[in-house]
Short mmCIF file of C-alpha atoms and ligand atoms in Angstrom, two decimals:
data_model
loop_
_atom_site.label_atom_id
_atom_site.label_comp_id
_atom_site.label_asym_id
_atom_site.label_seq_id
_atom_site.Cartn_x
_atom_site.Cartn_y
_atom_site.Cartn_z
CA MET H 101 0.00 0.00 0.00
CA ALA H 102 1.36 3.41 -0.96
CA LEU H 103 2.11 5.62 2.02
CA LYS H 104 0.08 8.79 2.25
CA LYS H 105 2.14 11.80 1.24
CA ILE H 106 2.79 14.46 3.81
CA SER H 107 0.40 17.42 3.52
CA PHE H 108 1.72 20.91 2.86
CA ARG H 109 0.70 22.07 6.33
CA ASP H 110 2.31 19.08 8.04
CA SER H 111 5.44 19.76 6.02
CA VAL H 112 5.65 23.36 7.25
CA GLU H 113 4.90 22.26 10.82
CA ARG H 114 7.57 19.61 10.71
CA MET H 115 10.19 22.07 9.51
CA PHE H 116 9.10 24.53 12.20
CA THR H 117 9.21 21.88 14.94
CA HIS H 118 12.68 20.78 13.94
CA ALA H 119 14.00 24.35 14.22
CA ALA H 120 12.12 25.03 17.46
CA SER H 121 13.60 21.88 19.01
CA LEU H 122 17.04 23.45 18.68
CA MET H 123 15.98 26.53 20.62
CA GLU H 124 15.12 27.09 24.22
CA LEU H 125 11.63 28.49 24.08
CA SER H 126 9.61 29.12 27.21
CA PRO H 127 7.04 26.37 27.91
CA GLY H 128 4.01 26.49 25.68
CA LEU H 129 5.45 29.16 23.43
CA GLU H 130 6.40 26.76 20.66
CA GLN H 131 2.80 25.57 20.44
CA LYS H 132 1.49 29.16 20.55
CA ILE H 133 3.68 30.19 17.64
CA ARG H 134 3.05 27.06 15.58
CA VAL H 135 -0.74 26.89 15.61
CA CYS H 136 -2.90 28.80 13.20
CA ASN H 137 -5.08 31.27 15.15
CA SER H 138 -8.16 31.08 12.98
CA THR H 139 -9.46 30.19 9.55
CA TYR H 140 -12.63 31.66 8.22
CA THR H 141 -14.50 29.81 5.51
CA VAL H 142 -17.14 31.60 3.53
CA ARG H 143 -19.54 30.33 0.92
CA PHE H 144 -21.28 33.02 -1.06
CA GLY H 145 -23.47 33.09 -4.10
CA VAL H 146 -23.17 35.34 -7.12
CA ARG H 147 -25.77 35.44 -9.87
CA LEU H 148 -23.92 34.86 -13.13
CA ARG H 149 -24.98 33.56 -16.53
CA GLY H 150 -28.58 33.28 -15.40
CA GLN H 151 -28.04 31.25 -12.24
CA ILE H 152 -26.58 31.53 -8.77
CA HIS H 153 -23.06 30.14 -8.47
CA THR H 154 -21.69 29.34 -5.03
CA PHE H 155 -18.02 30.02 -4.31
CA THR H 156 -15.91 28.92 -1.36
CA GLY H 157 -13.31 31.28 0.05
CA TYR H 158 -10.89 31.24 2.97
CA ARG H 159 -8.91 33.71 4.99
CA SER H 160 -6.61 32.23 7.53
CA VAL H 161 -4.85 34.22 10.24
CA HIS H 162 -1.85 32.38 11.52
CA SER H 163 -0.32 34.83 13.97
CA GLU H 164 -1.37 38.22 15.27
CA HIS H 165 1.77 38.92 17.27
CA MET H 166 1.98 41.94 14.98
CA GLU H 167 -0.85 43.67 13.21
CA PRO H 168 -1.96 44.08 10.54
CA VAL H 169 -1.55 40.52 9.42
CA LYS H 170 -0.44 40.13 5.82
CA GLY H 171 -0.58 37.70 2.97
CA GLY H 172 -1.88 37.15 -0.52
CA ILE H 173 -5.16 35.84 -1.86
CA ARG H 174 -4.95 32.94 -4.26
CA TYR H 175 -7.49 32.05 -6.95
CA SER H 176 -7.26 28.38 -7.84
CA LEU H 177 -9.40 25.26 -7.90
CA ASP H 178 -6.83 23.59 -5.64
CA VAL H 179 -7.33 26.06 -2.79
CA ASN H 180 -8.24 24.31 0.45
CA GLN H 181 -8.00 24.94 4.18
CA ASP H 182 -4.80 22.96 4.69
CA GLU H 183 -3.05 24.90 1.94
CA VAL H 184 -4.24 28.31 3.12
CA GLU H 185 -3.13 27.54 6.68
CA ALA H 186 0.30 26.37 5.55
CA LEU H 187 0.71 29.51 3.47
CA ALA H 188 -0.44 31.72 6.34
CA ALA H 189 2.15 30.13 8.63
CA LEU H 190 4.85 30.76 6.04
CA MET H 191 3.77 34.41 5.91
CA THR H 192 4.30 34.74 9.67
CA TYR H 193 7.83 33.37 9.44
CA LYS H 194 8.61 35.26 6.23
CA CYS H 195 7.59 38.62 7.68
CA ALA H 196 9.60 37.97 10.84
CA LEU H 197 12.67 36.90 8.89
CA VAL H 198 12.79 39.98 6.65
CA GLU H 199 11.60 42.29 9.43
CA VAL H 200 8.41 43.62 7.99
CA PRO H 201 6.09 44.46 10.88
CA PHE H 202 3.21 42.13 10.09
CA GLY H 203 1.68 38.93 11.37
CA GLY H 204 0.91 36.14 8.90
CA SER H 205 -2.28 35.51 6.97
CA LYS H 206 -3.39 34.03 3.67
CA GLY H 207 -6.55 33.75 1.67
CA GLY H 208 -7.90 31.78 -1.19
CA LEU H 209 -10.92 31.44 -3.39
CA ARG H 210 -11.70 28.09 -4.95
CA ILE H 211 -12.21 29.16 -8.52
CA ASP H 212 -10.69 28.65 -11.94
CA PRO H 213 -10.02 32.26 -12.93
CA ARG H 214 -9.75 31.24 -16.59
CA ALA H 215 -13.31 29.97 -16.56
CA TRP H 216 -14.81 33.44 -15.99
CA ASN H 217 -14.65 36.65 -17.96
CA GLU H 218 -13.34 39.92 -16.54
CA ASP H 219 -16.73 41.30 -15.68
CA GLU H 220 -17.71 38.11 -13.83
CA LEU H 221 -14.41 37.98 -11.96
CA GLU H 222 -14.93 41.55 -10.84
CA ARG H 223 -18.35 40.76 -9.42
CA ILE H 224 -17.05 37.67 -7.64
CA THR H 225 -14.05 39.57 -6.23
CA ARG H 226 -16.16 42.47 -4.99
CA ARG H 227 -18.53 40.07 -3.29
CA PHE H 228 -15.64 38.19 -1.66
CA THR H 229 -14.24 41.51 -0.44
CA TYR H 230 -17.58 42.33 1.15
CA GLU H 231 -17.55 39.01 3.00
CA LEU H 232 -13.99 39.59 4.21
CA SER H 233 -14.70 43.14 5.26
CA ARG H 234 -17.67 42.09 7.39
CA ARG H 235 -15.24 40.14 9.55
CA ASN H 236 -12.33 42.59 9.52
CA LEU H 237 -10.39 40.21 7.32
CA ILE H 238 -9.56 43.10 5.05
CA SER H 239 -8.58 46.30 6.83
CA PRO H 240 -5.58 48.68 6.71
CA SER H 241 -4.93 48.17 10.41
CA GLN H 242 -5.85 44.51 10.81
CA ASN H 243 -5.54 42.43 7.70
CA VAL H 244 -3.99 43.46 4.39
CA PRO H 245 -4.31 41.05 1.45
CA ALA H 246 -2.12 41.09 -1.66
CA PRO H 247 -1.79 39.21 -4.94
CA ASP H 248 -0.85 35.55 -5.10
CA MET H 249 -1.33 32.80 -7.67
CA GLY H 250 -4.22 33.64 -9.99
CA THR H 251 -4.58 37.23 -8.80
CA GLY H 252 -2.79 40.45 -9.65
CA GLU H 253 -3.10 44.23 -9.82
CA ARG H 254 -6.57 44.07 -11.36
CA GLU H 255 -8.11 42.05 -8.50
CA MET H 256 -6.36 44.24 -5.91
CA ALA H 257 -7.82 47.38 -7.51
CA TRP H 258 -11.33 45.87 -7.32
CA MET H 259 -10.78 44.94 -3.68
CA ALA H 260 -9.47 48.38 -2.76
CA ASP H 261 -12.41 50.02 -4.47
CA ALA H 262 -14.95 47.67 -2.87
CA TYR H 263 -13.42 48.34 0.54
CA LYS H 264 -13.46 52.10 -0.01
CA ARG H 265 -17.17 51.99 -0.84
CA LEU H 266 -17.86 50.11 2.37
CA HIS H 267 -15.70 52.47 4.44
CA PRO H 268 -15.91 55.90 2.77
CA ASP H 269 -14.74 57.68 5.93
CA ASP H 270 -11.53 55.66 6.28
CA ILE H 271 -8.73 57.96 5.14
CA ASN H 272 -6.38 54.96 5.05
CA ALA H 273 -8.71 52.86 2.91
CA LYS H 274 -6.11 52.47 0.13
CA ALA H 275 -3.84 50.62 2.55
CA CYS H 276 -6.42 47.83 2.91
CA VAL H 277 -4.67 45.83 0.21
CA THR H 278 -1.27 45.94 -1.55
CA GLY H 279 -0.19 45.06 -5.05
CA LYS H 280 -2.57 47.63 -6.54
CA PRO H 281 -1.89 49.30 -9.87
CA ARG H 282 0.02 52.60 -9.62
CA THR H 283 -3.11 54.53 -10.54
CA ALA H 284 -5.00 53.02 -7.60
CA GLY H 285 -2.32 53.76 -5.00
CA GLY H 286 0.19 51.04 -5.88
CA ILE H 287 3.93 51.42 -5.81
CA ASP H 288 6.48 51.16 -8.61
CA GLY H 289 8.33 47.86 -8.55
CA ARG H 290 5.66 45.76 -6.79
CA VAL H 291 4.87 43.61 -9.83
CA GLU H 292 8.51 42.63 -10.34
CA ALA H 293 9.24 42.49 -6.59
CA THR H 294 9.18 38.76 -5.90
CA GLY H 295 11.27 37.93 -8.98
CA ARG H 296 13.60 40.82 -8.21
CA GLY H 297 13.95 39.49 -4.67
CA VAL H 298 14.95 36.08 -6.05
CA GLN H 299 17.66 37.78 -8.11
CA PHE H 300 18.89 39.81 -5.11
CA ALA H 301 18.92 36.65 -2.97
CA LEU H 302 21.06 34.82 -5.52
CA ARG H 303 23.39 37.78 -5.92
CA GLU H 304 23.88 37.84 -2.16
CA PHE H 305 24.46 34.08 -2.10
CA PHE H 306 27.19 34.50 -4.71
CA ARG H 307 28.92 37.13 -2.59
CA HIS H 308 29.74 34.55 0.11
CA ASP H 309 32.47 32.09 -0.83
CA ASP H 310 31.86 29.91 2.23
CA VAL H 311 28.19 29.32 1.45
CA MET H 312 28.87 28.85 -2.26
CA LYS H 313 31.39 26.20 -1.34
CA ARG H 314 28.74 24.27 0.58
CA ALA H 315 26.78 24.01 -2.65
CA GLY H 316 29.87 23.16 -4.68
CA LEU H 317 29.57 26.41 -6.62
CA SER H 318 32.12 29.07 -7.41
CA GLY H 319 32.48 32.20 -9.51
CA THR H 320 29.54 34.40 -10.37
CA LEU H 321 26.03 33.96 -11.73
CA ALA H 322 27.30 34.51 -15.27
CA GLY H 323 27.12 31.29 -17.26
CA LYS H 324 25.39 29.29 -14.52
CA ARG H 325 22.78 26.89 -15.89
CA VAL H 326 19.34 27.59 -14.46
CA VAL H 327 16.14 25.53 -14.68
CA VAL H 328 12.96 27.49 -13.99
CA GLN H 329 9.60 25.90 -13.24
CA GLY H 330 6.71 28.26 -13.92
CA LEU H 331 6.89 31.41 -16.01
CA GLY H 332 4.19 33.27 -14.08
CA ASN H 333 4.85 36.62 -12.47
CA VAL H 334 7.58 35.35 -10.13
CA GLY H 335 9.31 32.91 -12.48
CA TYR H 336 9.23 35.29 -15.42
CA HIS H 337 10.80 38.22 -13.58
CA ALA H 338 13.40 36.05 -11.87
CA ALA H 339 14.39 34.37 -15.16
CA GLN H 340 14.37 37.64 -17.08
CA PHE H 341 16.56 39.50 -14.57
CA LEU H 342 18.96 36.58 -14.08
CA SER H 343 19.49 36.14 -17.82
CA ALA H 344 19.42 39.77 -18.98
CA GLU H 345 21.29 41.35 -16.07
CA ASP H 346 23.44 38.60 -14.55
CA ARG H 347 24.08 36.63 -17.75
CA ALA H 348 22.90 33.33 -16.26
CA LEU H 349 21.77 30.75 -18.82
CA ILE H 350 18.15 29.71 -18.50
CA THR H 351 18.58 26.26 -19.99
CA CYS H 352 15.09 24.98 -19.30
CA VAL H 353 11.64 26.42 -18.63
CA ILE H 354 8.88 24.14 -17.39
CA GLU H 355 5.29 25.21 -17.93
CA ARG H 356 1.83 23.64 -17.74
CA ASP H 357 1.90 22.14 -21.24
CA GLY H 358 5.51 20.97 -21.32
CA VAL H 359 9.10 22.07 -21.27
CA ILE H 360 11.47 24.09 -23.45
CA ARG H 361 15.18 23.31 -23.35
CA ASN H 362 18.08 25.20 -24.84
CA PRO H 363 21.62 24.62 -23.51
CA LEU H 364 22.69 28.00 -24.91
CA GLY H 365 20.05 29.85 -22.91
CA ILE H 366 16.40 30.64 -23.61
CA ASN H 367 15.28 34.12 -24.60
CA ILE H 368 12.82 34.68 -21.76
CA ASP H 369 10.99 37.67 -23.18
CA ALA H 370 10.45 35.86 -26.47
CA LEU H 371 9.17 32.78 -24.65
CA ARG H 372 6.80 34.84 -22.57
CA GLY H 373 5.49 36.49 -25.72
CA HIS H 374 4.91 33.04 -27.19
CA ILE H 375 3.05 31.86 -24.08
CA ARG H 376 0.86 34.97 -24.18
CA ALA H 377 0.08 34.45 -27.84
CA THR H 378 -0.53 30.70 -27.80
CA GLY H 379 -1.31 29.79 -24.18
CA GLY H 380 1.71 27.48 -23.78
CA VAL H 381 5.36 26.81 -24.57
CA LYS H 382 4.68 24.30 -27.36
CA GLY H 383 5.80 25.55 -30.76
CA PHE H 384 8.40 27.99 -29.38
CA VAL H 385 11.24 28.16 -31.86
CA GLY H 386 13.96 29.20 -29.42
CA GLY H 387 14.42 25.73 -27.91
CA ASP H 388 13.41 22.06 -27.97
CA PHE H 389 9.96 21.17 -26.74
CA SER H 390 8.96 18.05 -24.89
CA GLU H 391 5.81 17.17 -23.01
CA ASP H 392 7.06 15.69 -19.78
CA GLY H 393 7.47 18.86 -17.74
CA LEU H 394 7.91 17.36 -14.29
CA ARG H 395 10.80 15.18 -15.48
CA ALA H 396 12.70 18.32 -16.41
CA LEU H 397 12.97 19.21 -12.72
CA GLU H 398 15.59 16.45 -12.76
CA ASP H 399 17.68 18.06 -15.53
CA GLU H 400 21.30 18.61 -14.66
CA CYS H 401 21.90 22.28 -13.83
CA ASP H 402 23.54 24.59 -11.31
CA ILE H 403 20.44 26.30 -9.97
CA LEU H 404 16.87 25.01 -9.87
CA VAL H 405 14.16 27.64 -9.44
CA PRO H 406 10.76 26.12 -8.63
CA ALA H 407 8.47 29.11 -9.13
CA ALA H 408 5.08 27.44 -9.53
CA ILE H 409 3.30 25.60 -6.72
CA GLU H 410 3.93 23.69 -3.52
CA SER H 411 5.12 20.10 -3.13
CA VAL H 412 6.58 19.66 -6.63
CA ILE H 413 9.69 18.07 -5.17
CA ASP H 414 8.68 15.24 -2.88
CA GLU H 415 10.08 11.89 -1.75
CA ASP H 416 9.37 10.40 -5.21
CA ASN H 417 11.64 12.65 -7.28
CA ALA H 418 13.99 14.19 -4.69
CA ALA H 419 16.70 11.55 -5.16
CA ARG H 420 16.84 12.31 -8.89
CA ILE H 421 17.17 16.10 -8.57
CA ASN H 422 20.45 17.00 -10.21
CA CYS H 423 21.37 20.56 -9.27
CA LYS H 424 23.68 22.21 -6.77
CA LEU H 425 21.37 24.88 -5.46
CA ILE H 426 17.59 25.19 -5.19
CA ILE H 427 16.06 28.60 -4.67
CA GLU H 428 12.43 28.29 -3.62
CA ALA H 429 10.73 31.07 -5.54
CA ALA H 430 7.34 29.43 -4.89
CA ASN H 431 5.99 28.77 -1.40
CA GLY H 432 6.64 25.23 -0.21
CA PRO H 433 7.90 23.59 -3.42
CA VAL H 434 9.97 21.07 -1.43
CA THR H 435 8.20 18.78 1.05
CA ALA H 436 9.74 17.97 4.43
CA ASP H 437 10.50 14.42 3.23
CA ALA H 438 12.21 15.69 0.08
CA ASP H 439 14.12 18.26 2.09
CA ALA H 440 15.87 15.52 4.05
CA ILE H 441 16.77 13.60 0.88
CA LEU H 442 18.13 16.71 -0.86
CA ARG H 443 20.21 17.64 2.17
CA GLU H 444 21.69 14.13 2.17
CA LYS H 445 22.69 14.68 -1.46
CA GLY H 446 24.48 17.91 -0.52
CA ILE H 447 22.07 20.16 -2.41
CA VAL H 448 21.76 23.57 -0.76
CA ILE H 449 18.28 25.10 -0.53
CA ILE H 450 17.60 28.81 -0.23
CA PRO H 451 14.26 28.55 1.58
CA ASP H 452 10.98 30.03 0.41
CA MET H 453 10.43 32.24 3.42
CA TYR H 454 13.56 34.14 2.43
CA ALA H 455 13.76 33.56 -1.31
CA ASN H 456 10.30 34.87 -2.18
CA ALA H 457 10.03 37.54 0.50
CA GLY H 458 10.52 40.29 -2.08
CA GLY H 459 6.78 40.48 -2.65
CA VAL H 460 5.76 41.16 0.90
CA THR H 461 8.73 43.46 1.43
CA VAL H 462 7.60 45.76 -1.35
CA SER H 463 4.01 45.35 -0.15
CA TYR H 464 5.24 46.81 3.11
CA PHE H 465 6.67 49.82 1.25
CA GLU H 466 3.34 50.23 -0.55
CA TRP H 467 1.40 50.08 2.72
CA VAL H 468 3.69 52.72 4.25
CA LYS H 469 3.27 54.87 1.14
CA ASN H 470 -0.53 54.61 1.41
CA LEU H 471 -0.55 55.52 5.09
CA SER H 472 1.78 58.45 4.56
CA GLN H 473 -0.25 59.55 1.51
CA ILE H 474 2.90 60.53 -0.38
CA SER H 475 5.01 58.74 -2.95
CA LEU H 476 8.50 57.66 -2.08
CA GLY H 477 11.17 60.24 -2.81
CA ARG H 478 8.75 63.08 -3.57
CA LEU H 479 10.13 65.36 -0.89
CA GLU H 480 13.84 64.76 -1.34
CA ARG H 481 14.41 63.93 -4.98
CA ARG H 482 15.00 67.45 -6.35
CA TYR H 483 16.86 68.45 -3.23
CA GLU H 484 19.26 65.56 -3.78
CA GLU H 485 19.64 66.60 -7.40
CA ALA H 486 20.44 70.20 -6.43
CA ARG H 487 23.12 69.08 -3.99
CA ALA H 488 24.66 66.75 -6.55
CA ARG H 489 24.69 69.59 -9.09
CA MET H 490 26.45 71.87 -6.60
CA LEU H 491 29.15 69.27 -6.12
CA VAL H 492 29.61 68.67 -9.86
CA GLU H 493 29.77 72.40 -10.63
CA GLU H 494 32.28 72.97 -7.87
CA LEU H 495 34.47 70.11 -9.13
CA GLU H 496 34.34 71.51 -12.67
CA ARG H 497 35.19 75.00 -11.44
CA LEU H 498 38.13 73.69 -9.41
CA SER H 499 39.44 71.65 -12.30
CA ALA H 500 39.21 74.67 -14.64
CA ASP H 501 40.75 77.05 -12.06
CA THR H 502 43.69 74.77 -11.38
CA GLY H 503 44.24 74.11 -15.08
CA LEU H 504 43.63 70.37 -14.66
CA ASN H 505 40.67 70.54 -17.03
CA TRP H 506 39.09 67.28 -15.91
CA THR H 507 35.82 66.43 -17.52
CA LEU H 508 33.33 64.16 -15.87
CA SER H 509 32.04 61.52 -18.23
CA ARG H 510 28.55 62.22 -19.55
CA GLY H 511 27.10 58.96 -18.29
CA PHE H 512 28.45 59.50 -14.80
CA LYS H 513 27.20 63.07 -14.68
CA GLU H 514 23.71 62.16 -15.78
CA ALA H 515 23.43 59.26 -13.34
CA PHE H 516 24.90 61.25 -10.47
CA LEU H 517 22.69 64.27 -11.11
CA THR H 518 19.44 62.34 -11.14
CA GLY H 519 17.79 61.92 -7.75
CA ALA H 520 16.33 58.51 -7.00
CA ASP H 521 12.75 57.93 -8.14
CA GLU H 522 10.27 55.59 -6.51
CA LEU H 523 11.39 52.53 -8.43
CA GLU H 524 15.03 53.02 -7.51
CA LEU H 525 14.15 53.55 -3.87
CA VAL H 526 11.99 50.44 -3.83
CA ARG H 527 14.75 48.36 -5.39
CA SER H 528 17.29 49.77 -2.97
CA GLY H 529 15.06 48.97 0.02
CA LEU H 530 14.47 45.48 -1.30
CA ASP H 531 18.16 44.86 -1.95
CA ASP H 532 19.01 45.98 1.55
CA THR H 533 16.33 43.71 3.02
CA MET H 534 17.55 40.68 1.09
CA ARG H 535 21.17 41.28 1.99
CA GLU H 536 20.60 41.90 5.67
CA SER H 537 18.25 38.93 6.07
CA PHE H 538 20.73 36.66 4.33
CA LYS H 539 23.45 37.69 6.75
CA LYS H 540 21.23 36.89 9.72
CA MET H 541 20.43 33.44 8.32
CA LYS H 542 24.04 32.79 7.47
CA GLU H 543 25.21 33.75 10.95
CA VAL H 544 22.94 31.12 12.49
CA TRP H 545 23.77 28.53 9.84
CA MET H 546 27.53 28.88 10.10
CA ASN H 547 27.86 29.36 13.84
CA ASN H 548 25.48 26.79 15.23
CA PRO H 549 26.64 23.21 14.69
CA LYS H 550 23.12 21.90 15.27
CA VAL H 551 21.78 23.98 12.39
CA ASP H 552 22.75 22.12 9.27
CA ASP H 553 20.82 23.96 6.59
CA MET H 554 19.63 27.39 5.61
CA ARG H 555 15.96 26.61 6.07
CA THR H 556 16.44 25.69 9.71
CA ALA H 557 18.54 28.83 10.13
CA ALA H 558 15.74 30.93 8.62
CA TYR H 559 13.21 29.37 11.01
CA VAL H 560 15.50 29.97 13.98
CA VAL H 561 15.85 33.67 13.13
CA ALA H 562 12.10 34.03 12.56
CA ILE H 563 11.04 32.08 15.66
CA ARG H 564 13.47 34.04 17.82
CA ARG H 565 11.97 37.32 16.65
CA ILE H 566 8.38 36.16 17.12
CA SER H 567 9.12 34.77 20.57
CA ASN H 568 10.73 38.09 21.55
CA VAL H 569 7.50 39.84 20.64
CA TYR H 570 5.40 37.36 22.63
CA ASN H 571 7.76 37.60 25.60
CA SER H 572 7.59 41.38 25.61
CA LEU H 573 3.80 41.22 25.35
CA GLY H 574 3.86 39.18 28.54
CA LEU H 575 1.96 36.24 27.10
N1 LIG E 825 1.50 36.42 -1.95
C1 LIG E 825 2.82 36.91 -1.72
C2 LIG E 825 3.58 35.97 -0.79
O1 LIG E 825 3.32 34.80 -0.73
C3 LIG E 825 2.83 38.35 -1.27
C4 LIG E 825 2.17 38.64 0.03
C5 LIG E 825 2.04 40.11 0.35
O2 LIG E 825 2.56 40.93 -0.38
O3 LIG E 825 1.40 40.41 1.34
O4 LIG E 825 4.52 36.35 -0.15
#
């Protein structure tokens, strides 16, 4: 008889428990942190296409040690309570690890977003928002949703608008949800944020010889062979930035309908264009197509980037994974059973709660922007420019006066004289977050002989921070 596979939530709990067992937590605290505080299930009807359709939605609040609680809303037919609770727990640990001041939450609606047109989706989303709002499960001060699989800027704009209509006197209404379009109070750089965070995480990894050595890697990202699973928002941006800016070779992209391979590197923008035009990767001329997508996870490469869904690497395929480094761009792509097998094989894993924290980090910047009612850099940008100009003019005067006749290169002058705009500030804040969090994880990983992987290190950092909050609250 086949053994039942470990559920996503059990997987997260097992990883948590392992890390907690290495720490000295006050009695009962481990349990308090681990359990999910509440999960609300709602079933609501919407009249569409001449009949009432009933939808099931969830919003799970894992930990309220900090408020608001934060986490995306997923639209998928696979959404269920176990999954939403696992994802909410990951949000708690993720926020703690990268020091964004939120508790963890997650939501989901069991729906196939492709089965409905835009107008229908809008009605469903607005109705779902109403149900969440009635229970304070969407609120700038208590619970702030964001995009996740199957949702994006469009859904967030509908939610923000629906919330505003229900709470016209709330001056902070815009901050009820993040990941909105710029025109509805969003922030530059939020769409790319998770993929950008994956790139920043890898860049930081490649700055540390000692951690690279543990994975059997050396050198830089240039020329490294990368396999990417899922060319959605996260996978696309990660693959695009890694290939275009760091000169990594994306040798394989796995999608719903199959896989494209090209040992010389796939043109990611062209592939995305093809997917948009045809609905899949089949027929793409920039590489070889084959149907067995999941097998391609086992392709030999340097870096494997699972950027699709949870539990794609489990005890069945873990032993055949043939890379040096896995960066978990998706939430929970490696099960607890697989994790042990991969560790045995010497494969290093950059864990989800760190690797994909770029999204919630930039969500935090967006939330702050909404509360402060001003875009980032608006006050200081021209001031910075004026000061830079003063410096450049003084240097030019000095060089002329002393007969040195230096000229600053045009490119330098232009870059130096332009004050940072919102996008640059967002990227800078994200880069800083990814670098600092990596250092914290690394410190625990390298200095604690009982901590033998980066995931456990990430949990230790997160649990320590959460327990400090609980201890100071006197619970
Ligand atoms: N859904 C994203 C995640 O899993 C983003 C959450 C957020 O921005 O609140 O991290």
